[in-house]
Amino acid sequence: MTVKDAVKDENIVWHQHSVTKDTRSTLKNQKPAVLWFTGLSGAGKSTIAGALEIKLAELGYHTYLLDGDNVRHGLCQDLGFSDHDRQENIRRIGELAKLMADAGLIVLSAFISPHRVERQMVRELLPEGEFLEVFVNTSLDECEKRDPKGLYKKARAGEIKHFTGIDSEYQSPVNPEIDLPAGSESINVLVEQCLEELKVRGIIK
């Protein structure tokens, strides 16, 4: 059964609470947003998202960083890496990010999320302008050179199946809100690029 086929109990209704997203955002002096960092394994998604979160915290903004490995230790620990499980993994993260944005947070989400349809699914959960696709644009060659976890070596040896970029497709964003040349620029430059885009969009001041 797919997510769309899931049957909702007619007795379950959405409760509209008195304290709204606008109230929570005003208290935090920021606009909520979800920055969705996507790219190959080893591209630098978590590193850049982590550095950006540090900078935002220094500036007084309220954030939360969702990282692929961390989420699979808890929320998605029951999921494998089949196409179906990967889609469910992204669906759960998308719903969680939506709730965090409703709390008025700037959410930094670092996941390979290889398929455009999955990223579009998350985009459609959020109001217009609240989802920012951040393409951590690092070539496969560069990612393989880095190989911080030794995963590419294992994938090339056939020890890991369905590894993104090797025997499983990665679909690059077509028109991301932020395109980070992570294979050629420093972390500081990339973080500043993200901050500038957040300022232009009025998410931070």
PDB file of C-alpha atoms in Angstrom:
ATOM      1  CA  MET A   1       0.000   0.000   0.000  1.00  0.00           C
ATOM      2  CA  THR A   2       1.375   3.416  -0.939  1.00  0.00           C
ATOM      3  CA  VAL A   3       1.161   6.563   1.144  1.00  0.00           C
ATOM      4  CA  LYS A   4      -1.618   7.893  -1.088  1.00  0.00           C
ATOM      5  CA  ASP A   5      -3.606   4.697  -0.593  1.00  0.00           C
ATOM      6  CA  ALA A   6      -3.476   4.943   3.190  1.00  0.00           C
ATOM      7  CA  VAL A   7      -6.934   5.188   4.747  1.00  0.00           C
ATOM      8  CA  LYS A   8      -7.485   7.886   7.347  1.00  0.00           C
ATOM      9  CA  ASP A   9      -9.891   7.278  10.203  1.00  0.00           C
ATOM     10  CA  GLU A  10     -12.928   9.561   9.767  1.00  0.00           C
ATOM     11  CA  ASN A  11     -12.825  10.261  13.488  1.00  0.00           C
ATOM     12  CA  ILE A  12      -9.384  11.877  13.251  1.00  0.00           C
ATOM     13  CA  VAL A  13      -9.685  15.624  12.711  1.00  0.00           C
ATOM     14  CA  TRP A  14      -7.143  18.443  12.557  1.00  0.00           C
ATOM     15  CA  HIS A  15      -7.253  20.743  15.590  1.00  0.00           C
ATOM     16  CA  GLN A  16      -6.555  24.414  14.948  1.00  0.00           C
ATOM     17  CA  HIS A  17      -4.760  25.797  17.994  1.00  0.00           C
ATOM     18  CA  SER A  18      -4.913  29.351  19.273  1.00  0.00           C
ATOM     19  CA  VAL A  19      -1.172  29.942  19.111  1.00  0.00           C
ATOM     20  CA  THR A  20      -0.401  30.084  15.400  1.00  0.00           C
ATOM     21  CA  LYS A  21       2.685  29.773  13.222  1.00  0.00           C
ATOM     22  CA  ASP A  22       2.673  33.568  12.802  1.00  0.00           C
ATOM     23  CA  THR A  23       2.701  34.018  16.578  1.00  0.00           C
ATOM     24  CA  ARG A  24       5.593  31.621  17.029  1.00  0.00           C
ATOM     25  CA  SER A  25       7.535  33.179  14.153  1.00  0.00           C
ATOM     26  CA  THR A  26       7.017  36.693  15.507  1.00  0.00           C
ATOM     27  CA  LEU A  27       8.320  35.626  18.913  1.00  0.00           C
ATOM     28  CA  LYS A  28      11.433  34.260  17.224  1.00  0.00           C
ATOM     29  CA  ASN A  29      11.828  37.328  14.985  1.00  0.00           C
ATOM     30  CA  GLN A  30      12.257  35.194  11.880  1.00  0.00           C
ATOM     31  CA  LYS A  31      10.274  33.563   9.110  1.00  0.00           C
ATOM     32  CA  PRO A  32       9.995  29.769   9.138  1.00  0.00           C
ATOM     33  CA  ALA A  33      11.652  27.893   6.313  1.00  0.00           C
ATOM     34  CA  VAL A  34      12.913  24.473   5.324  1.00  0.00           C
ATOM     35  CA  LEU A  35      16.319  24.398   3.641  1.00  0.00           C
ATOM     36  CA  TRP A  36      16.512  21.014   1.938  1.00  0.00           C
ATOM     37  CA  PHE A  37      20.169  20.123   1.301  1.00  0.00           C
ATOM     38  CA  THR A  38      20.401  17.463  -1.411  1.00  0.00           C
ATOM     39  CA  GLY A  39      23.414  15.944  -3.131  1.00  0.00           C
ATOM     40  CA  LEU A  40      25.483  12.798  -3.429  1.00  0.00           C
ATOM     41  CA  SER A  41      26.950  10.980  -0.454  1.00  0.00           C
ATOM     42  CA  GLY A  42      30.099  12.858   0.547  1.00  0.00           C
ATOM     43  CA  ALA A  43      29.020  16.051  -1.209  1.00  0.00           C
ATOM     44  CA  GLY A  44      29.173  18.025   2.038  1.00  0.00           C
ATOM     45  CA  LYS A  45      25.464  18.352   2.886  1.00  0.00           C
ATOM     46  CA  SER A  46      25.740  17.780   6.631  1.00  0.00           C
ATOM     47  CA  THR A  47      28.989  19.733   6.907  1.00  0.00           C
ATOM     48  CA  ILE A  48      27.559  22.826   5.209  1.00  0.00           C
ATOM     49  CA  ALA A  49      24.204  22.575   6.997  1.00  0.00           C
ATOM     50  CA  GLY A  50      26.030  22.243  10.331  1.00  0.00           C
ATOM     51  CA  ALA A  51      28.240  25.257   9.644  1.00  0.00           C
ATOM     52  CA  LEU A  52      25.202  27.288   8.587  1.00  0.00           C
ATOM     53  CA  GLU A  53      23.332  26.311  11.753  1.00  0.00           C
ATOM     54  CA  ILE A  54      26.258  27.475  13.883  1.00  0.00           C
ATOM     55  CA  LYS A  55      26.270  30.825  12.109  1.00  0.00           C
ATOM     56  CA  LEU A  56      22.515  31.244  12.432  1.00  0.00           C
ATOM     57  CA  ALA A  57      22.714  30.425  16.147  1.00  0.00           C
ATOM     58  CA  GLU A  58      25.446  33.037  16.574  1.00  0.00           C
ATOM     59  CA  LEU A  59      23.119  35.544  14.909  1.00  0.00           C
ATOM     60  CA  GLY A  60      20.325  34.648  17.327  1.00  0.00           C
ATOM     61  CA  TYR A  61      18.074  32.585  15.072  1.00  0.00           C
ATOM     62  CA  HIS A  62      16.161  29.456  16.060  1.00  0.00           C
ATOM     63  CA  THR A  63      16.987  26.372  14.000  1.00  0.00           C
ATOM     64  CA  TYR A  64      16.990  22.600  13.923  1.00  0.00           C
ATOM     65  CA  LEU A  65      19.214  20.356  11.833  1.00  0.00           C
ATOM     66  CA  LEU A  66      17.796  17.075  10.538  1.00  0.00           C
ATOM     67  CA  ASP A  67      20.566  14.740   9.378  1.00  0.00           C
ATOM     68  CA  GLY A  68      20.149  11.538   7.377  1.00  0.00           C
ATOM     69  CA  ASP A  69      22.152   9.226   9.650  1.00  0.00           C
ATOM     70  CA  ASN A  70      20.677  10.671  12.851  1.00  0.00           C
ATOM     71  CA  VAL A  71      17.083  10.244  11.682  1.00  0.00           C
ATOM     72  CA  ARG A  72      17.735   6.597  10.820  1.00  0.00           C
ATOM     73  CA  HIS A  73      18.772   6.001  14.429  1.00  0.00           C
ATOM     74  CA  GLY A  74      15.264   6.828  15.615  1.00  0.00           C
ATOM     75  CA  LEU A  75      12.345   8.033  13.528  1.00  0.00           C
ATOM     76  CA  CYS A  76      13.250   5.892  10.522  1.00  0.00           C
ATOM     77  CA  GLN A  77      15.200   3.060  12.137  1.00  0.00           C
ATOM     78  CA  ASP A  78      12.700   0.520  10.786  1.00  0.00           C
ATOM     79  CA  LEU A  79      13.381   1.470   7.153  1.00  0.00           C
ATOM     80  CA  GLY A  80      15.861  -0.043   4.726  1.00  0.00           C
ATOM     81  CA  PHE A  81      17.145   1.326   1.442  1.00  0.00           C
ATOM     82  CA  SER A  82      14.681  -0.048  -1.090  1.00  0.00           C
ATOM     83  CA  ASP A  83      12.957   2.517  -3.320  1.00  0.00           C
ATOM     84  CA  HIS A  84       9.801   2.207  -1.215  1.00  0.00           C
ATOM     85  CA  ASP A  85      11.658   2.631   2.083  1.00  0.00           C
ATOM     86  CA  ARG A  86      13.616   5.589   0.769  1.00  0.00           C
ATOM     87  CA  GLN A  87      10.397   7.284  -0.294  1.00  0.00           C
ATOM     88  CA  GLU A  88       8.869   6.626   3.119  1.00  0.00           C
ATOM     89  CA  ASN A  89      12.028   7.955   4.778  1.00  0.00           C
ATOM     90  CA  ILE A  90      11.703  11.255   2.909  1.00  0.00           C
ATOM     91  CA  ARG A  91       7.939  11.421   3.525  1.00  0.00           C
ATOM     92  CA  ARG A  92       8.425  11.123   7.288  1.00  0.00           C
ATOM     93  CA  ILE A  93      11.204  13.701   7.293  1.00  0.00           C
ATOM     94  CA  GLY A  94       9.078  16.048   5.202  1.00  0.00           C
ATOM     95  CA  GLU A  95       6.177  15.800   7.639  1.00  0.00           C
ATOM     96  CA  LEU A  96       8.547  16.375  10.566  1.00  0.00           C
ATOM     97  CA  ALA A  97      10.117  19.382   8.863  1.00  0.00           C
ATOM     98  CA  LYS A  98       6.635  20.777   8.222  1.00  0.00           C
ATOM     99  CA  LEU A  99       5.780  20.539  11.935  1.00  0.00           C
ATOM    100  CA  MET A 100       9.067  22.194  12.881  1.00  0.00           C
ATOM    101  CA  ALA A 101       8.410  25.011  10.424  1.00  0.00           C
ATOM    102  CA  ASP A 102       4.955  25.381  11.983  1.00  0.00           C
ATOM    103  CA  ALA A 103       6.793  25.915  15.267  1.00  0.00           C
ATOM    104  CA  GLY A 104       8.497  28.883  13.604  1.00  0.00           C
ATOM    105  CA  LEU A 105      11.899  27.259  13.151  1.00  0.00           C
ATOM    106  CA  ILE A 106      14.394  27.460  10.311  1.00  0.00           C
ATOM    107  CA  VAL A 107      14.844  23.788   9.503  1.00  0.00           C
ATOM    108  CA  LEU A 108      18.043  22.524   7.890  1.00  0.00           C
ATOM    109  CA  SER A 109      17.467  19.109   6.329  1.00  0.00           C
ATOM    110  CA  ALA A 110      20.478  17.186   4.944  1.00  0.00           C
ATOM    111  CA  PHE A 111      19.519  14.099   2.947  1.00  0.00           C
ATOM    112  CA  ILE A 112      20.654  12.588  -0.339  1.00  0.00           C
ATOM    113  CA  SER A 113      16.970  12.442  -1.394  1.00  0.00           C
ATOM    114  CA  PRO A 114      17.982  11.283  -4.892  1.00  0.00           C
ATOM    115  CA  HIS A 115      14.671  11.610  -6.734  1.00  0.00           C
ATOM    116  CA  ARG A 116      13.028  14.849  -7.845  1.00  0.00           C
ATOM    117  CA  VAL A 117       9.535  13.488  -7.176  1.00  0.00           C
ATOM    118  CA  GLU A 118      10.380  12.950  -3.488  1.00  0.00           C
ATOM    119  CA  ARG A 119      11.785  16.446  -3.098  1.00  0.00           C
ATOM    120  CA  GLN A 120       8.724  17.854  -4.863  1.00  0.00           C
ATOM    121  CA  MET A 121       6.531  15.886  -2.457  1.00  0.00           C
ATOM    122  CA  VAL A 122       8.119  17.716   0.476  1.00  0.00           C
ATOM    123  CA  ARG A 123       7.899  21.071  -1.302  1.00  0.00           C
ATOM    124  CA  GLU A 124       4.156  20.599  -1.721  1.00  0.00           C
ATOM    125  CA  LEU A 125       3.731  20.052   2.031  1.00  0.00           C
ATOM    126  CA  LEU A 126       4.789  23.629   2.694  1.00  0.00           C
ATOM    127  CA  PRO A 127       3.426  27.069   1.776  1.00  0.00           C
ATOM    128  CA  GLU A 128       4.862  28.805  -1.274  1.00  0.00           C
ATOM    129  CA  GLY A 129       8.330  30.174  -0.601  1.00  0.00           C
ATOM    130  CA  GLU A 130       8.907  28.190   2.574  1.00  0.00           C
ATOM    131  CA  PHE A 131      10.798  25.298   0.943  1.00  0.00           C
ATOM    132  CA  LEU A 132      14.284  26.079  -0.351  1.00  0.00           C
ATOM    133  CA  GLU A 133      16.000  23.347  -2.314  1.00  0.00           C
ATOM    134  CA  VAL A 134      19.750  23.596  -1.714  1.00  0.00           C
ATOM    135  CA  PHE A 135      21.815  21.645  -4.232  1.00  0.00           C
ATOM    136  CA  VAL A 136      25.190  20.706  -2.771  1.00  0.00           C
ATOM    137  CA  ASN A 137      26.755  20.535  -6.196  1.00  0.00           C
ATOM    138  CA  THR A 138      29.748  18.220  -5.886  1.00  0.00           C
ATOM    139  CA  SER A 139      30.753  15.894  -8.719  1.00  0.00           C
ATOM    140  CA  LEU A 140      30.755  12.127  -8.346  1.00  0.00           C
ATOM    141  CA  ASP A 141      34.528  12.087  -8.916  1.00  0.00           C
ATOM    142  CA  GLU A 142      35.084  14.532  -6.072  1.00  0.00           C
ATOM    143  CA  CYS A 143      32.729  12.633  -3.753  1.00  0.00           C
ATOM    144  CA  GLU A 144      34.566   9.394  -4.483  1.00  0.00           C
ATOM    145  CA  LYS A 145      37.904  11.069  -3.729  1.00  0.00           C
ATOM    146  CA  ARG A 146      36.584  12.234  -0.383  1.00  0.00           C
ATOM    147  CA  ASP A 147      34.667   9.038   0.486  1.00  0.00           C
ATOM    148  CA  PRO A 148      34.623   9.920   4.238  1.00  0.00           C
ATOM    149  CA  LYS A 149      32.804   6.723   5.230  1.00  0.00           C
ATOM    150  CA  GLY A 150      34.423   4.398   2.698  1.00  0.00           C
ATOM    151  CA  LEU A 151      31.020   3.774   1.149  1.00  0.00           C
ATOM    152  CA  TYR A 152      31.994   4.348  -2.475  1.00  0.00           C
ATOM    153  CA  LYS A 153      34.828   1.851  -2.152  1.00  0.00           C
ATOM    154  CA  LYS A 154      32.384  -0.728  -0.791  1.00  0.00           C
ATOM    155  CA  ALA A 155      29.826   0.091  -3.494  1.00  0.00           C
ATOM    156  CA  ARG A 156      32.437  -0.302  -6.258  1.00  0.00           C
ATOM    157  CA  ALA A 157      33.400  -3.649  -4.735  1.00  0.00           C
ATOM    158  CA  GLY A 158      29.775  -4.782  -4.787  1.00  0.00           C
ATOM    159  CA  GLU A 159      29.513  -4.867  -0.987  1.00  0.00           C
ATOM    160  CA  ILE A 160      26.738  -2.228  -0.980  1.00  0.00           C
ATOM    161  CA  LYS A 161      23.866  -2.482  -3.439  1.00  0.00           C
ATOM    162  CA  HIS A 162      21.652   0.346  -4.702  1.00  0.00           C
ATOM    163  CA  PHE A 163      24.202   2.987  -3.755  1.00  0.00           C
ATOM    164  CA  THR A 164      23.317   6.426  -5.092  1.00  0.00           C
ATOM    165  CA  GLY A 165      25.594   7.538  -7.889  1.00  0.00           C
ATOM    166  CA  ILE A 166      26.972   4.044  -8.521  1.00  0.00           C
ATOM    167  CA  ASP A 167      24.140   1.605  -9.228  1.00  0.00           C
ATOM    168  CA  SER A 168      21.252   3.846  -8.173  1.00  0.00           C
ATOM    169  CA  GLU A 169      20.343   7.098  -9.912  1.00  0.00           C
ATOM    170  CA  TYR A 170      20.737  10.578  -8.488  1.00  0.00           C
ATOM    171  CA  GLN A 171      18.532  13.200 -10.152  1.00  0.00           C
ATOM    172  CA  SER A 172      20.082  16.647  -9.802  1.00  0.00           C
ATOM    173  CA  PRO A 173      17.750  19.573  -9.057  1.00  0.00           C
ATOM    174  CA  VAL A 174      16.567  21.392 -12.166  1.00  0.00           C
ATOM    175  CA  ASN A 175      16.105  24.845 -10.669  1.00  0.00           C
ATOM    176  CA  PRO A 176      17.171  24.891  -7.009  1.00  0.00           C
ATOM    177  CA  GLU A 177      16.715  28.004  -4.904  1.00  0.00           C
ATOM    178  CA  ILE A 178      20.386  27.717  -3.881  1.00  0.00           C
ATOM    179  CA  ASP A 179      23.106  26.036  -5.980  1.00  0.00           C
ATOM    180  CA  LEU A 180      26.282  25.554  -3.964  1.00  0.00           C
ATOM    181  CA  PRO A 181      29.518  24.828  -5.899  1.00  0.00           C
ATOM    182  CA  ALA A 182      30.724  22.658  -3.031  1.00  0.00           C
ATOM    183  CA  GLY A 183      33.466  21.019  -5.054  1.00  0.00           C
ATOM    184  CA  SER A 184      35.334  24.288  -5.577  1.00  0.00           C
ATOM    185  CA  GLU A 185      34.432  26.785  -2.821  1.00  0.00           C
ATOM    186  CA  SER A 186      35.254  26.891   0.892  1.00  0.00           C
ATOM    187  CA  ILE A 187      32.671  26.157   3.591  1.00  0.00           C
ATOM    188  CA  ASN A 188      32.719  29.821   4.663  1.00  0.00           C
ATOM    189  CA  VAL A 189      31.897  31.002   1.146  1.00  0.00           C
ATOM    190  CA  LEU A 190      29.066  28.483   0.824  1.00  0.00           C
ATOM    191  CA  VAL A 191      27.595  29.445   4.203  1.00  0.00           C
ATOM    192  CA  GLU A 192      27.684  33.129   3.219  1.00  0.00           C
ATOM    193  CA  GLN A 193      25.887  32.258  -0.023  1.00  0.00           C
ATOM    194  CA  CYS A 194      23.119  30.599   2.005  1.00  0.00           C
ATOM    195  CA  LEU A 195      22.881  33.530   4.424  1.00  0.00           C
ATOM    196  CA  GLU A 196      22.585  36.031   1.583  1.00  0.00           C
ATOM    197  CA  GLU A 197      19.745  34.062   0.029  1.00  0.00           C
ATOM    198  CA  LEU A 198      17.954  33.885   3.388  1.00  0.00           C
ATOM    199  CA  LYS A 199      18.265  37.667   3.706  1.00  0.00           C
ATOM    200  CA  VAL A 200      17.008  38.286   0.175  1.00  0.00           C
ATOM    201  CA  ARG A 201      13.956  36.148   0.921  1.00  0.00           C
ATOM    202  CA  GLY A 202      13.299  37.920   4.230  1.00  0.00           C
ATOM    203  CA  ILE A 203      13.724  34.791   6.314  1.00  0.00           C
ATOM    204  CA  ILE A 204      16.447  36.470   8.386  1.00  0.00           C
ATOM    205  CA  LYS A 205      17.418  40.136   8.688  1.00  0.00           C
TER     206      LYS A 205
END
